[in-house]
DNA sequence: AATGCTTACGTATTGCGTAATGATT
DNA sequence: AATCATTACGCAATACGTAAGCATT
């Protein structure tokens, strides 16, 4: 089982037709049909019942649909989140201020920063020049 | 990004050495090294810092590790769950009883069934023969 | 010298497209 | 006849192994 197969499965489950799902996935219909049966074989379960005008989800298919959408959503958000960390949109930002500034801190700017990047922790360190 | 890459990444993150992780995954070390950089390139983030004696997770790597283990765990349990449904270990089991039985139901057996298959719903229907 | 990561390259596996076939209305 | 799925097969993309190179201790 892999993420591509889950995407394919979700498309078929939502379109209820392998042909339409294939169009949505920008592939042709036979490989999609093949991948669906491969997934069924691997899981040891029929996911769809084949009807003359399309396919219907089985009980097992309905369970997989719920799980698959969760997994795919998690995967996508994980990628975004990790990329954000790399861009410095998450983590700890340590800011040094010098004593001679008299303790003046640009509070409005820091509030704006905290609002735009809610997952960044701000730490202030006071010292000499 | 695919599940195989996430498995590879998790192995490296846990072993802290690409060489050791490759052994655990039963592949050789160069392709694993290659896949890790491919994942980093795709996410646009360094996941490890390369050290003379192995690798260390970056902040982004630590975030991905948490998400990856979740996703892989969910995937595995989804597969088991779906297979279970296919085996009839989940769903609704409708049992018909005939009026002439005087309303006698084998309660102990049904309790045992409900205990062994907690996700099976039992429904009793009374009718004639 | 030893350990561990990276780059380069050839082969084997896998994914997808095209073509032909099957089944139902 | 039309619609939608499956099976068969060839090509293209991808994953992995082997070989060689680089860096650090």
Tab-separated table of C-alpha atoms (C1' of nucleotides) in Angstrom:
chain	number	residue	atom	x	y	z
A	1	UNK	CA	0.000	0.000	0.000
A	2	UNK	CA	1.302	3.450	-0.861
A	3	UNK	CA	0.038	7.016	-0.952
A	4	UNK	CA	-0.475	7.002	-4.700
A	5	UNK	CA	-2.752	3.986	-4.396
A	6	UNK	CA	-4.706	5.755	-1.651
A	7	UNK	CA	-5.129	8.845	-3.847
A	8	UNK	CA	-6.334	6.656	-6.676
A	9	UNK	CA	-8.710	4.832	-4.390
A	10	UNK	CA	-10.158	8.073	-3.007
A	11	UNK	CA	-10.725	9.421	-6.518
A	12	UNK	CA	-12.590	6.263	-7.544
A	13	UNK	CA	-14.583	6.251	-4.313
A	14	UNK	CA	-15.665	9.848	-4.886
A	15	UNK	CA	-16.382	9.602	-8.600
A	16	UNK	CA	-17.969	6.160	-8.372
A	17	UNK	CA	-16.620	5.516	-11.856
A	18	UNK	CA	-13.120	4.387	-12.701
A	19	UNK	CA	-13.308	6.183	-16.042
A	20	UNK	CA	-14.187	9.563	-14.491
A	21	UNK	CA	-11.670	9.102	-11.689
A	22	UNK	CA	-8.953	8.383	-14.240
A	23	UNK	CA	-9.682	11.665	-16.001
A	24	UNK	CA	-9.456	13.526	-12.704
A	25	UNK	CA	-6.111	11.845	-12.010
A	26	UNK	CA	-4.842	12.564	-15.520
A	27	UNK	CA	-4.133	8.935	-16.263
A	28	UNK	CA	-5.927	6.427	-18.443
A	29	UNK	CA	-8.546	4.076	-17.153
A	30	UNK	CA	-6.939	0.620	-17.492
A	31	UNK	CA	-3.959	1.277	-15.188
A	32	UNK	CA	-6.344	2.737	-12.616
A	33	UNK	CA	-8.531	-0.321	-12.805
A	34	UNK	CA	-5.420	-2.422	-12.396
A	35	UNK	CA	-4.172	-0.480	-9.358
A	36	UNK	CA	-7.538	-0.771	-7.638
A	37	UNK	CA	-7.537	-4.550	-7.978
A	38	UNK	CA	-3.910	-4.652	-6.858
A	39	UNK	CA	-4.894	-2.778	-3.696
A	40	UNK	CA	-7.828	-5.132	-3.136
A	41	UNK	CA	-5.551	-8.116	-3.572
A	42	UNK	CA	-2.981	-6.730	-1.162
A	43	UNK	CA	-5.585	-5.992	1.517
A	44	UNK	CA	-7.386	-9.245	0.842
A	45	UNK	CA	-10.705	-7.389	0.544
A	46	UNK	CA	-13.031	-6.204	-2.195
A	47	UNK	CA	-13.292	-2.418	-1.920
A	48	UNK	CA	-15.860	-1.926	-4.662
A	49	UNK	CA	-18.658	-3.902	-6.219
A	50	UNK	CA	-18.544	-3.521	-9.988
A	51	UNK	CA	-21.839	-2.369	-11.464
A	52	UNK	CA	-22.771	-1.965	-15.113
A	53	UNK	CA	-22.629	1.841	-14.809
A	54	UNK	CA	-19.771	2.259	-12.350
A	55	UNK	CA	-18.656	0.981	-8.978
A	56	UNK	CA	-20.054	1.080	-5.436
A	57	UNK	CA	-18.103	1.042	-2.185
A	58	UNK	CA	-18.274	-2.066	-0.026
A	59	UNK	CA	-18.312	-1.827	3.773
A	60	UNK	CA	-14.561	-2.332	3.725
A	61	UNK	CA	-14.270	0.354	1.075
A	62	UNK	CA	-16.173	2.829	3.219
A	63	UNK	CA	-13.831	2.190	6.139
A	64	UNK	CA	-10.785	2.635	3.924
A	65	UNK	CA	-12.189	5.836	2.463
A	66	UNK	CA	-12.445	7.397	5.905
A	67	UNK	CA	-8.910	6.332	6.798
A	68	UNK	CA	-7.405	7.239	3.447
A	69	UNK	CA	-8.670	10.817	3.480
A	70	UNK	CA	-7.253	11.220	6.981
A	71	UNK	CA	-3.869	9.840	5.993
A	72	UNK	CA	-3.651	11.928	2.831
A	73	UNK	CA	-4.650	15.070	4.693
A	74	UNK	CA	-2.093	14.417	7.407
A	75	UNK	CA	0.591	13.845	4.828
A	76	UNK	CA	-0.110	17.087	3.050
A	77	UNK	CA	-0.171	19.141	6.225
A	78	UNK	CA	2.998	17.437	7.455
A	79	UNK	CA	4.810	18.507	4.302
A	80	UNK	CA	3.669	22.096	4.684
A	81	UNK	CA	4.540	22.149	8.353
A	82	UNK	CA	8.032	20.787	7.799
A	83	UNK	CA	8.659	23.260	5.004
A	84	UNK	CA	7.507	26.057	7.303
A	85	UNK	CA	9.988	25.029	9.975
A	86	UNK	CA	12.702	25.124	7.340
A	87	UNK	CA	11.701	28.643	6.408
A	88	UNK	CA	11.990	29.695	10.021
A	89	UNK	CA	8.263	30.110	10.485
A	90	UNK	CA	8.450	27.898	13.522
A	91	UNK	CA	10.999	27.588	16.285
A	92	UNK	CA	12.535	29.912	18.809
A	93	UNK	CA	13.644	33.376	17.808
A	94	UNK	CA	16.071	34.878	20.316
A	95	UNK	CA	16.362	38.636	20.158
A	96	UNK	CA	19.159	40.486	21.910
A	97	UNK	CA	18.655	44.025	23.218
A	98	UNK	CA	21.344	46.249	24.639
A	99	UNK	CA	21.073	47.642	28.146
A	100	UNK	CA	21.655	51.170	26.917
A	101	UNK	CA	18.394	51.129	25.025
A	102	UNK	CA	16.826	51.683	28.393
A	103	UNK	CA	14.695	48.598	28.125
A	104	UNK	CA	12.768	49.943	25.132
A	105	UNK	CA	11.366	47.152	22.987
A	106	UNK	CA	9.333	47.590	19.788
A	107	UNK	CA	6.311	45.884	21.245
A	108	UNK	CA	3.900	46.578	18.413
A	109	UNK	CA	6.263	45.006	15.876
A	110	UNK	CA	6.745	41.982	18.077
A	111	UNK	CA	3.031	41.544	18.492
A	112	UNK	CA	2.656	41.666	14.707
A	113	UNK	CA	5.391	39.060	14.371
A	114	UNK	CA	3.760	36.804	16.941
A	115	UNK	CA	0.459	37.139	15.131
A	116	UNK	CA	1.857	36.315	11.683
A	117	UNK	CA	3.965	33.396	12.917
A	118	UNK	CA	2.007	31.878	15.803
A	119	UNK	CA	4.383	28.952	16.130
A	120	UNK	CA	7.451	31.066	16.672
A	121	UNK	CA	8.512	31.585	20.281
A	122	UNK	CA	10.109	34.914	21.055
A	123	UNK	CA	12.845	35.196	23.654
A	124	UNK	CA	14.414	38.493	24.717
A	125	UNK	CA	17.975	38.676	26.022
A	126	UNK	CA	19.335	41.867	27.511
A	127	UNK	CA	23.085	42.481	27.522
A	128	UNK	CA	25.784	45.039	26.720
A	129	UNK	CA	26.793	46.100	23.190
B	1	UNK	CA	6.645	12.169	-0.844
B	2	UNK	CA	5.595	8.579	-0.385
B	3	UNK	CA	5.282	6.046	2.423
B	4	UNK	CA	8.491	4.281	1.492
B	5	UNK	CA	10.417	7.519	1.832
B	6	UNK	CA	8.821	8.102	5.229
B	7	UNK	CA	9.841	4.601	6.375
B	8	UNK	CA	13.356	5.260	5.176
B	9	UNK	CA	13.429	8.608	6.908
B	10	UNK	CA	12.185	7.151	10.201
B	11	UNK	CA	14.823	4.417	10.096
B	12	UNK	CA	17.595	6.967	9.572
B	13	UNK	CA	16.187	9.238	12.257
B	14	UNK	CA	16.136	6.380	14.751
B	15	UNK	CA	19.498	4.861	13.890
B	16	UNK	CA	21.236	8.194	13.430
B	17	UNK	CA	23.382	6.501	10.826
B	18	UNK	CA	22.455	5.949	7.209
B	19	UNK	CA	24.627	2.825	7.085
B	20	UNK	CA	22.887	1.175	10.053
B	21	UNK	CA	19.466	2.260	8.842
B	22	UNK	CA	20.156	0.716	5.437
B	23	UNK	CA	20.958	-2.624	7.085
B	24	UNK	CA	17.707	-2.464	9.027
B	25	UNK	CA	15.815	-1.738	5.797
B	26	UNK	CA	17.633	-4.505	3.919
B	27	UNK	CA	18.914	-2.197	1.239
B	28	UNK	CA	22.363	-0.793	0.571
B	29	UNK	CA	23.516	2.538	1.877
B	30	UNK	CA	23.927	4.680	-1.265
B	31	UNK	CA	20.289	4.487	-2.443
B	32	UNK	CA	19.157	5.327	1.086
B	33	UNK	CA	21.448	8.347	1.151
B	34	UNK	CA	20.047	9.328	-2.206
B	35	UNK	CA	16.409	8.976	-1.114
B	36	UNK	CA	17.002	11.086	1.972
B	37	UNK	CA	18.402	13.949	-0.090
B	38	UNK	CA	15.569	13.541	-2.588
B	39	UNK	CA	13.076	13.955	0.268
B	40	UNK	CA	14.964	17.000	1.547
B	41	UNK	CA	14.949	18.499	-1.918
B	42	UNK	CA	11.233	17.861	-2.364
B	43	UNK	CA	10.352	19.433	0.997
B	44	UNK	CA	12.850	22.221	0.483
B	45	UNK	CA	14.366	21.549	3.904
B	46	UNK	CA	17.428	19.867	5.374
B	47	UNK	CA	16.224	17.049	7.620
B	48	UNK	CA	19.621	15.989	8.928
B	49	UNK	CA	22.974	17.599	9.545
B	50	UNK	CA	25.731	15.294	8.326
B	51	UNK	CA	28.341	14.571	10.969
B	52	UNK	CA	31.572	12.622	10.659
B	53	UNK	CA	30.096	9.683	12.582
B	54	UNK	CA	26.503	9.804	11.428
B	55	UNK	CA	23.643	12.242	11.093
B	56	UNK	CA	21.622	14.414	13.487
B	57	UNK	CA	18.031	15.550	13.089
B	58	UNK	CA	17.387	19.217	12.366
B	59	UNK	CA	14.371	21.017	13.849
B	60	UNK	CA	12.487	20.286	10.645
B	61	UNK	CA	13.587	16.648	10.880
B	62	UNK	CA	12.224	16.354	14.384
B	63	UNK	CA	8.858	17.683	13.257
B	64	UNK	CA	8.762	15.290	10.340
B	65	UNK	CA	9.716	12.381	12.562
B	66	UNK	CA	6.704	12.988	14.784
B	67	UNK	CA	4.361	13.260	11.783
B	68	UNK	CA	5.885	10.347	9.904
B	69	UNK	CA	5.487	7.874	12.753
B	70	UNK	CA	1.866	8.943	13.103
B	71	UNK	CA	1.179	8.532	9.397
B	72	UNK	CA	2.902	5.157	9.182
B	73	UNK	CA	1.067	3.896	12.246
B	74	UNK	CA	-2.269	5.062	10.879
B	75	UNK	CA	-1.562	3.385	7.583
B	76	UNK	CA	-0.740	0.068	9.180
B	77	UNK	CA	-3.796	0.073	11.409
B	78	UNK	CA	-6.004	1.135	8.493
B	79	UNK	CA	-4.841	-1.896	6.526
B	80	UNK	CA	-5.585	-4.233	9.418
B	81	UNK	CA	-8.943	-2.643	10.066
B	82	UNK	CA	-10.023	-2.879	6.440
B	83	UNK	CA	-8.935	-6.491	6.252
B	84	UNK	CA	-10.929	-7.216	9.405
B	85	UNK	CA	-14.065	-5.745	7.886
B	86	UNK	CA	-13.541	-7.992	4.887
B	87	UNK	CA	-13.330	-10.997	7.166
B	88	UNK	CA	-16.661	-10.062	8.703
B	89	UNK	CA	-15.152	-9.079	12.024
B	90	UNK	CA	-16.939	-5.766	11.805
B	91	UNK	CA	-20.356	-4.758	10.594
B	92	UNK	CA	-23.907	-5.633	11.473
B	93	UNK	CA	-24.919	-9.216	12.052
B	94	UNK	CA	-28.667	-9.662	11.774
B	95	UNK	CA	-29.982	-12.799	13.441
B	96	UNK	CA	-33.505	-14.082	12.789
B	97	UNK	CA	-35.396	-15.990	15.465
B	98	UNK	CA	-38.736	-17.720	14.999
B	99	UNK	CA	-41.717	-16.835	17.145
B	100	UNK	CA	-42.243	-20.477	18.078
B	101	UNK	CA	-38.968	-20.533	19.945
B	102	UNK	CA	-40.833	-18.696	22.678
B	103	UNK	CA	-38.398	-15.824	22.666
B	104	UNK	CA	-35.493	-17.991	23.783
B	105	UNK	CA	-32.165	-16.586	22.694
B	106	UNK	CA	-28.730	-18.120	23.362
B	107	UNK	CA	-27.588	-15.144	25.383
B	108	UNK	CA	-24.326	-16.576	26.632
B	109	UNK	CA	-23.180	-17.371	23.093
B	110	UNK	CA	-24.129	-13.909	21.951
B	111	UNK	CA	-22.256	-12.323	24.791
B	112	UNK	CA	-19.188	-14.368	23.827
B	113	UNK	CA	-19.560	-13.248	20.224
B	114	UNK	CA	-19.888	-9.614	21.227
B	115	UNK	CA	-16.787	-9.950	23.374
B	116	UNK	CA	-14.653	-11.565	20.666
B	117	UNK	CA	-15.801	-9.164	17.951
B	118	UNK	CA	-16.451	-5.864	19.708
B	119	UNK	CA	-17.041	-4.015	16.464
B	120	UNK	CA	-19.846	-6.276	15.312
B	121	UNK	CA	-23.354	-5.004	15.988
B	122	UNK	CA	-25.953	-7.664	16.734
B	123	UNK	CA	-29.541	-7.210	15.623
B	124	UNK	CA	-32.332	-9.655	16.471
B	125	UNK	CA	-35.365	-10.042	14.234
B	126	UNK	CA	-38.322	-12.132	15.336
B	127	UNK	CA	-40.617	-13.614	12.714
B	128	UNK	CA	-42.368	-16.803	11.620
B	129	UNK	CA	-40.562	-19.825	10.113
C	1	DA	C1'	43.611	3.327	7.925
C	2	DA	C1'	38.861	3.300	9.187
C	3	DT	C1'	34.262	4.962	9.148
C	4	DG	C1'	30.488	6.992	6.999
C	5	DC	C1'	28.192	9.964	3.391
C	6	DT	C1'	27.855	11.168	-1.706
C	7	DT	C1'	28.050	10.759	-6.733
C	8	DA	C1'	27.873	7.981	-10.972
C	9	DC	C1'	26.074	4.478	-13.582
C	10	DG	C1'	23.870	0.043	-15.119
C	11	DT	C1'	20.102	-3.173	-14.358
C	12	DA	C1'	15.643	-4.727	-12.645
C	13	DT	C1'	11.213	-3.461	-11.165
C	14	DT	C1'	7.126	-0.840	-11.576
C	15	DG	C1'	3.806	2.494	-13.534
C	16	DC	C1'	1.394	3.983	-17.399
C	17	DG	C1'	-0.347	4.113	-22.289
C	18	DT	C1'	-2.302	1.568	-26.241
C	19	DA	C1'	-4.883	-2.210	-27.985
C	20	DA	C1'	-7.971	-5.863	-27.579
C	21	DT	C1'	-11.705	-8.249	-24.881
C	22	DG	C1'	-15.728	-8.865	-21.789
C	23	DA	C1'	-20.090	-7.704	-19.642
C	24	DT	C1'	-24.349	-5.284	-19.065
C	25	DT	C1'	-28.255	-2.336	-20.735
D	1	DA	C1'	-24.813	-0.062	-30.075
D	2	DA	C1'	-23.136	2.233	-26.042
D	3	DT	C1'	-20.937	2.362	-21.660
D	4	DC	C1'	-17.812	0.930	-18.371
D	5	DA	C1'	-14.662	-2.462	-16.582
D	6	DT	C1'	-10.714	-5.988	-17.349
D	7	DT	C1'	-6.736	-8.295	-19.499
D	8	DA	C1'	-2.462	-8.204	-22.344
D	9	DC	C1'	1.609	-6.164	-23.627
D	10	DG	C1'	5.370	-2.755	-24.610
D	11	DC	C1'	7.789	1.360	-23.265
D	12	DA	C1'	9.361	4.778	-19.942
D	13	DA	C1'	10.313	6.133	-15.314
D	14	DT	C1'	12.125	4.824	-10.924
D	15	DA	C1'	14.390	2.055	-7.277
D	16	DC	C1'	18.233	-0.431	-6.054
D	17	DG	C1'	22.988	-2.541	-6.343
D	18	DT	C1'	27.897	-1.953	-7.530
D	19	DA	C1'	31.864	0.951	-8.029
D	20	DA	C1'	34.438	4.957	-7.155
D	21	DG	C1'	35.308	9.264	-4.602
D	22	DC	C1'	35.307	12.564	-0.592
D	23	DA	C1'	35.653	13.993	4.280
D	24	DT	C1'	36.698	13.397	8.994
D	25	DT	C1'	39.146	11.118	12.894
